[in-house]
Amino acid sequence: MDDATLAALIRAAGLEETAREFPDDVRDALATVARQRAALPRSSHPRLEPTPGYLAPRR
Amino acid sequence: MSAPHQLSLAEASTQIAARKLSPVELLEDCLARIAAQDPKLNAVIRLTEEEARAGAQAAEEEIARSGPRSALHGIPVGIKDIIDLAGHPTTCHSRQRLDHRADQDATVVALLRAAGAVFPAKLATHEFAIGGPAFDLPFPPARNPWNPAHHPGGSSSGSGVAVAARMMPTALGTDTGGSVRHPASHCGLVGLKPTYGLVSREGVFPLAFSLDHVGPLTRTVQDSALMLNAMSGGREDFSRDLGRGLKGLRIGFVRHFHEADMPADAEMAEALETASKLMEAEGAVISTIRLPPLSEFAAVNRTILQSEAAVVHEEWLKTRPSFYAGVTRRRLLPGLFIPAVDLMHAARDRTRLIAAVETAFNEVDLLLTASSMDPACRIDDEEAVERTYPRQARTPFNVTGHPAVTVMAGLSSGGLPLSLQLASPSFSEALLLRAAEGYERAAPWKDRAPPLDV
């Protein structure tokens, strides 16, 4: 990942201060997520509902 | 006659009810055991002995007057320090929470208190139930009583250590990716993760809302049932089928978890085979069954857990990240970078994984799987801890919410506990515990204790 992208992602997450104090931890976190994304099953089934699902409260 | 601290919950309860053992005597013996063993095991973060003494004294008087309220009356119960005990800090083993003080008991603690339990100690955890064993925290990490150079499992590390070391007959833990069953596996205990929602999480510091469960660590399956009776508010007697054994139960052995998906240590694999044969000899019908690969459950659990935990920790990760142990910070930070669409993919795939396990329960009554793939590694070997921590088959049942229990299944050549896991349909804990007790009774491990020198 290039430095500009890295900086943009850190800014978007609001982690500028944390990245200054723990740059390796923040860089590792981005690498971890990139690795994990590759392993995540991605169904293309349009009607597959998430769990837990939303239920309107009953009175 | 055994010293009181050596008694199981059920044994102590029977003696208390028969007026052969007083709650005060039991508590004092447990406190003496803590004083003797904890300096080398670090299970206890905070002793709450004065309140416990008052509770034991009150229990003794009430029992003398009108008999015990329940099997828990006068029984010392340890509390993992992410669960609120009124009037005491819930530190979560963290510098972030040293100033905290709980105004009231967590609901599960209140239920145990109403059943007559007393609470001698708040117990060590991996920081916020997500870190690993860490040496840069305000409290040292708990150590395995079978060998203090080794990791006790986590995150309910102090709960596992305290019960295995006979400091108290039972303790509460929490389980989001296996954190009750992990210390049970490594410490030779019974660790129960009840069905999601059966035990209240009110007053428990959250790790991941939709994956968190509260469960008991005990030395026997019967004790686990007695704890669950009280923890769930007495709505059901989960011990009702104990003693019925394994005869006729259809058990699906999920071999691919530990043979193909994540090949287990040879001794662990052999212990699982031996256990399945013993169950068959006891009358169970064992078949091999397939579920989705472990990697799919793990990916879903990880994405949901990190996302939900990030919501809880976002502010501290931004404003005082140095207050965490390094390992905790590194485990929490990824959650702030997970795209929303990934969280939704994980939540949708969770539906598919639940359906797959439900389909399996159309064919069998219970599932038999590995719990940990390896015996406990050394606690000071950071690389080994990181490598072995995710080598487990517990997260599937956090993802699906089905109840699961870990029991001891042997000892490694290095003298460390081996384990197995059983799972059953939702809200069928009586069946799950019946099967676990049937195995426990037939196997030779129930009375094995760590080789402690006192």
PDB file of C-alpha atoms in Angstrom, chain A residues 41 48 51, chain B residues 291-301 346-359 395-396 399-400 402:
ATOM      1  CA  PRO A  41     -17.257 -15.631   2.177  1.00  0.00           C
ATOM      2  CA  LEU A  48     -29.805 -13.778   1.889  1.00  0.00           C
ATOM      3  CA  THR A  51     -28.109 -12.554  11.335  1.00  0.00           C
TER       4      THR A  51
ATOM      5  CA  LEU B 291     -20.081 -28.871   8.302  1.00  0.00           C
ATOM      6  CA  PRO B 292     -18.733 -25.879   6.376  1.00  0.00           C
ATOM      7  CA  PRO B 293     -14.957 -25.504   6.760  1.00  0.00           C
ATOM      8  CA  LEU B 294     -13.610 -24.026   9.972  1.00  0.00           C
ATOM      9  CA  SER B 295     -12.041 -21.176   8.006  1.00  0.00           C
ATOM     10  CA  GLU B 296     -15.508 -19.893   7.038  1.00  0.00           C
ATOM     11  CA  PHE B 297     -16.735 -19.840  10.635  1.00  0.00           C
ATOM     12  CA  ALA B 298     -13.478 -18.172  11.704  1.00  0.00           C
ATOM     13  CA  ALA B 299     -13.686 -15.467   9.017  1.00  0.00           C
ATOM     14  CA  VAL B 300     -17.267 -14.614   9.946  1.00  0.00           C
ATOM     15  CA  ASN B 301     -16.539 -14.617  13.681  1.00  0.00           C
ATOM     16  CA  ALA B 346     -20.249 -11.696   7.447  1.00  0.00           C
ATOM     17  CA  ALA B 347     -23.717 -11.191   8.932  1.00  0.00           C
ATOM     18  CA  ARG B 348     -25.350 -12.705   5.840  1.00  0.00           C
ATOM     19  CA  ASP B 349     -22.948 -15.625   5.782  1.00  0.00           C
ATOM     20  CA  ARG B 350     -23.736 -16.199   9.435  1.00  0.00           C
ATOM     21  CA  THR B 351     -27.285 -17.045   8.322  1.00  0.00           C
ATOM     22  CA  ARG B 352     -25.909 -19.681   5.940  1.00  0.00           C
ATOM     23  CA  LEU B 353     -23.622 -21.172   8.609  1.00  0.00           C
ATOM     24  CA  ILE B 354     -26.478 -21.377  11.123  1.00  0.00           C
ATOM     25  CA  ALA B 355     -28.590 -23.165   8.523  1.00  0.00           C
ATOM     26  CA  ALA B 356     -25.785 -25.657   7.862  1.00  0.00           C
ATOM     27  CA  VAL B 357     -25.502 -26.556  11.545  1.00  0.00           C
ATOM     28  CA  GLU B 358     -29.295 -26.746  11.874  1.00  0.00           C
ATOM     29  CA  THR B 359     -29.340 -29.174   8.947  1.00  0.00           C
ATOM     30  CA  THR B 395     -15.915 -20.188  17.214  1.00  0.00           C
ATOM     31  CA  PRO B 396     -18.477 -22.054  15.062  1.00  0.00           C
ATOM     32  CA  VAL B 399     -21.329 -17.702  15.257  1.00  0.00           C
ATOM     33  CA  THR B 400     -24.387 -19.979  15.380  1.00  0.00           C
ATOM     34  CA  HIS B 402     -25.744 -23.224  19.693  1.00  0.00           C
TER      35      HIS B 402
END
